[in-house]
């Protein structure tokens, strides 16, 4: 697939994350399994990180730009968590933020060695 398709998928996935985190608490099904929400946070950010990482790899962008983009991703994950402050029934959770960041980190830790292996 061409790099731009991964960029489009990454941006669409980010929009999905933002829409889901903008839903009022009453519209989200309640699951009473300990930690399942953290797994969900981890998973959606793992996917976003993977799509973005593949785009960066295929596009061949310079290291400085990649680093800035990765920092921007961490900022957007924090901003997404913070904006829930204004959503009815939702709140800001540092644990959710850590799960978001862990998903991003995991995507880079998994995909970085794979791209080296494929060369």
mmCIF file of C-alpha atoms in Angstrom:
data_model
loop_
_atom_site.group_PDB
_atom_site.id
_atom_site.type_symbol
_atom_site.label_atom_id
_atom_site.label_comp_id
_atom_site.label_asym_id
_atom_site.label_seq_id
_atom_site.Cartn_x
_atom_site.Cartn_y
_atom_site.Cartn_z
ATOM 1 C CA UNK A 1 0.000 0.000 0.000
ATOM 2 C CA UNK A 2 1.146 3.540 -0.693
ATOM 3 C CA UNK A 3 2.256 5.677 2.265
ATOM 4 C CA UNK A 4 -0.632 8.116 1.884
ATOM 5 C CA UNK A 5 -3.123 5.313 2.527
ATOM 6 C CA UNK A 6 -1.503 4.650 5.896
ATOM 7 C CA UNK A 7 -1.627 8.367 6.636
ATOM 8 C CA UNK A 8 -5.341 8.440 5.779
ATOM 9 C CA UNK A 9 -5.990 5.329 7.894
ATOM 10 C CA UNK A 10 -4.042 6.874 10.770
ATOM 11 C CA UNK A 11 -6.039 10.109 10.617
ATOM 12 C CA UNK A 12 -9.353 8.256 10.326
ATOM 13 C CA UNK A 13 -8.392 6.093 13.313
ATOM 14 C CA UNK A 14 -7.503 9.219 15.306
ATOM 15 C CA UNK A 15 -10.919 10.665 14.438
ATOM 16 C CA UNK A 16 -12.578 7.438 15.622
ATOM 17 C CA UNK A 17 -10.663 7.665 18.912
ATOM 18 C CA UNK A 18 -11.739 11.292 19.339
ATOM 19 C CA UNK A 19 -15.399 10.535 18.574
ATOM 20 C CA UNK A 20 -15.462 7.591 20.986
ATOM 21 C CA UNK A 21 -13.861 9.621 23.761
ATOM 22 C CA UNK A 22 -16.427 12.379 23.155
ATOM 23 C CA UNK A 23 -19.376 10.114 23.913
ATOM 24 C CA UNK A 24 -21.159 10.837 27.201
ATOM 25 C CA UNK A 25 -20.730 8.098 29.801
ATOM 26 C CA UNK A 26 -24.384 7.062 29.495
ATOM 27 C CA UNK A 27 -23.821 6.087 25.837
ATOM 28 C CA UNK A 28 -20.928 3.755 26.632
ATOM 29 C CA UNK A 29 -21.805 0.198 27.633
ATOM 30 C CA UNK A 30 -20.693 -0.594 31.163
ATOM 31 C CA UNK A 31 -18.367 -3.572 31.468
ATOM 32 C CA UNK A 32 -17.650 -4.729 34.999
ATOM 33 C CA UNK A 33 -14.394 -6.520 34.300
ATOM 34 C CA UNK A 34 -11.401 -5.056 36.085
ATOM 35 C CA UNK A 35 -8.941 -3.423 33.702
ATOM 36 C CA UNK A 36 -10.911 -3.938 30.491
ATOM 37 C CA UNK A 37 -11.085 -0.184 29.869
ATOM 38 C CA UNK A 38 -7.295 0.075 30.151
ATOM 39 C CA UNK A 39 -6.927 -2.765 27.646
ATOM 40 C CA UNK A 40 -9.253 -0.873 25.294
ATOM 41 C CA UNK A 41 -7.208 2.320 25.678
ATOM 42 C CA UNK A 42 -4.009 0.376 25.079
ATOM 43 C CA UNK A 43 -5.454 -1.370 22.023
ATOM 44 C CA UNK A 44 -6.849 1.641 20.195
ATOM 45 C CA UNK A 45 -3.616 3.580 20.690
ATOM 46 C CA UNK A 46 -1.554 0.541 19.689
ATOM 47 C CA UNK A 47 -3.435 0.478 16.377
ATOM 48 C CA UNK A 48 -3.062 4.232 15.869
ATOM 49 C CA UNK A 49 0.656 4.025 16.651
ATOM 50 C CA UNK A 50 1.106 1.091 14.266
ATOM 51 C CA UNK A 51 -0.664 2.841 11.387
ATOM 52 C CA UNK A 52 1.374 5.987 11.938
ATOM 53 C CA UNK A 53 4.623 4.057 12.312
ATOM 54 C CA UNK A 54 4.019 2.198 9.044
ATOM 55 C CA UNK A 55 3.322 5.518 7.326
ATOM 56 C CA UNK A 56 6.566 6.992 8.672
ATOM 57 C CA UNK A 57 8.525 3.912 7.580
ATOM 58 C CA UNK A 58 7.052 3.813 4.070
ATOM 59 C CA UNK A 59 7.363 7.567 3.581
ATOM 60 C CA UNK A 60 11.013 7.563 4.672
ATOM 61 C CA UNK A 61 10.770 10.843 6.559
ATOM 62 C CA UNK A 62 13.839 12.228 8.277
ATOM 63 C CA UNK A 63 14.497 11.414 11.915
ATOM 64 C CA UNK A 64 13.806 14.930 13.210
ATOM 65 C CA UNK A 65 10.350 14.998 11.595
ATOM 66 C CA UNK A 66 9.570 11.501 12.897
ATOM 67 C CA UNK A 67 10.539 12.499 16.431
ATOM 68 C CA UNK A 68 8.370 15.621 16.300
ATOM 69 C CA UNK A 69 5.440 13.563 15.004
ATOM 70 C CA UNK A 70 5.862 10.983 17.773
ATOM 71 C CA UNK A 71 5.896 13.751 20.401
ATOM 72 C CA UNK A 72 2.778 15.202 18.784
ATOM 73 C CA UNK A 73 1.103 11.799 19.095
ATOM 74 C CA UNK A 74 1.849 11.682 22.824
ATOM 75 C CA UNK A 75 0.487 15.218 23.170
ATOM 76 C CA UNK A 76 -2.692 14.312 21.249
ATOM 77 C CA UNK A 77 -3.192 11.255 23.473
ATOM 78 C CA UNK A 78 -2.977 13.535 26.525
ATOM 79 C CA UNK A 79 -5.247 16.140 24.941
ATOM 80 C CA UNK A 80 -7.792 13.454 24.092
ATOM 81 C CA UNK A 81 -7.837 12.328 27.705
ATOM 82 C CA UNK A 82 -8.038 15.905 28.998
ATOM 83 C CA UNK A 83 -10.934 16.896 26.734
ATOM 84 C CA UNK A 84 -13.086 14.268 28.455
ATOM 85 C CA UNK A 85 -13.244 16.692 31.370
ATOM 86 C CA UNK A 86 -16.070 18.474 29.539
ATOM 87 C CA UNK A 87 -17.956 15.336 28.467
ATOM 88 C CA UNK A 88 -20.984 14.489 30.678
ATOM 89 C CA UNK A 89 -20.220 11.612 33.023
ATOM 90 C CA UNK A 90 -16.592 11.357 31.897
ATOM 91 C CA UNK A 91 -13.457 12.458 33.678
ATOM 92 C CA UNK A 92 -9.721 12.705 33.215
ATOM 93 C CA UNK A 93 -7.813 9.608 34.272
ATOM 94 C CA UNK A 94 -4.044 9.509 34.503
ATOM 95 C CA UNK A 95 -4.291 5.697 34.312
ATOM 96 C CA UNK A 96 -6.135 5.940 30.996
ATOM 97 C CA UNK A 97 -3.453 8.334 29.783
ATOM 98 C CA UNK A 98 -0.728 5.866 30.772
ATOM 99 C CA UNK A 99 -2.601 3.107 28.919
ATOM 100 C CA UNK A 100 -2.792 5.368 25.842
ATOM 101 C CA UNK A 101 0.921 6.074 25.998
ATOM 102 C CA UNK A 102 1.734 2.412 26.641
ATOM 103 C CA UNK A 103 -0.156 1.483 23.465
ATOM 104 C CA UNK A 104 1.841 4.021 21.457
ATOM 105 C CA UNK A 105 5.132 2.852 22.950
ATOM 106 C CA UNK A 106 4.266 -0.804 22.338
ATOM 107 C CA UNK A 107 3.459 -0.114 18.692
ATOM 108 C CA UNK A 108 6.866 1.455 18.168
ATOM 109 C CA UNK A 109 8.712 -1.224 20.146
ATOM 110 C CA UNK A 110 7.064 -4.001 18.141
ATOM 111 C CA UNK A 111 7.276 -2.432 14.681
ATOM 112 C CA UNK A 112 10.748 -0.898 14.904
ATOM 113 C CA UNK A 113 12.553 -4.268 15.187
ATOM 114 C CA UNK A 114 10.303 -5.760 12.486
ATOM 115 C CA UNK A 115 11.264 -3.110 9.966
ATOM 116 C CA UNK A 116 14.956 -3.713 10.703
ATOM 117 C CA UNK A 117 14.442 -7.449 10.296
ATOM 118 C CA UNK A 118 12.766 -7.013 6.895
ATOM 119 C CA UNK A 119 15.666 -4.980 5.448
#
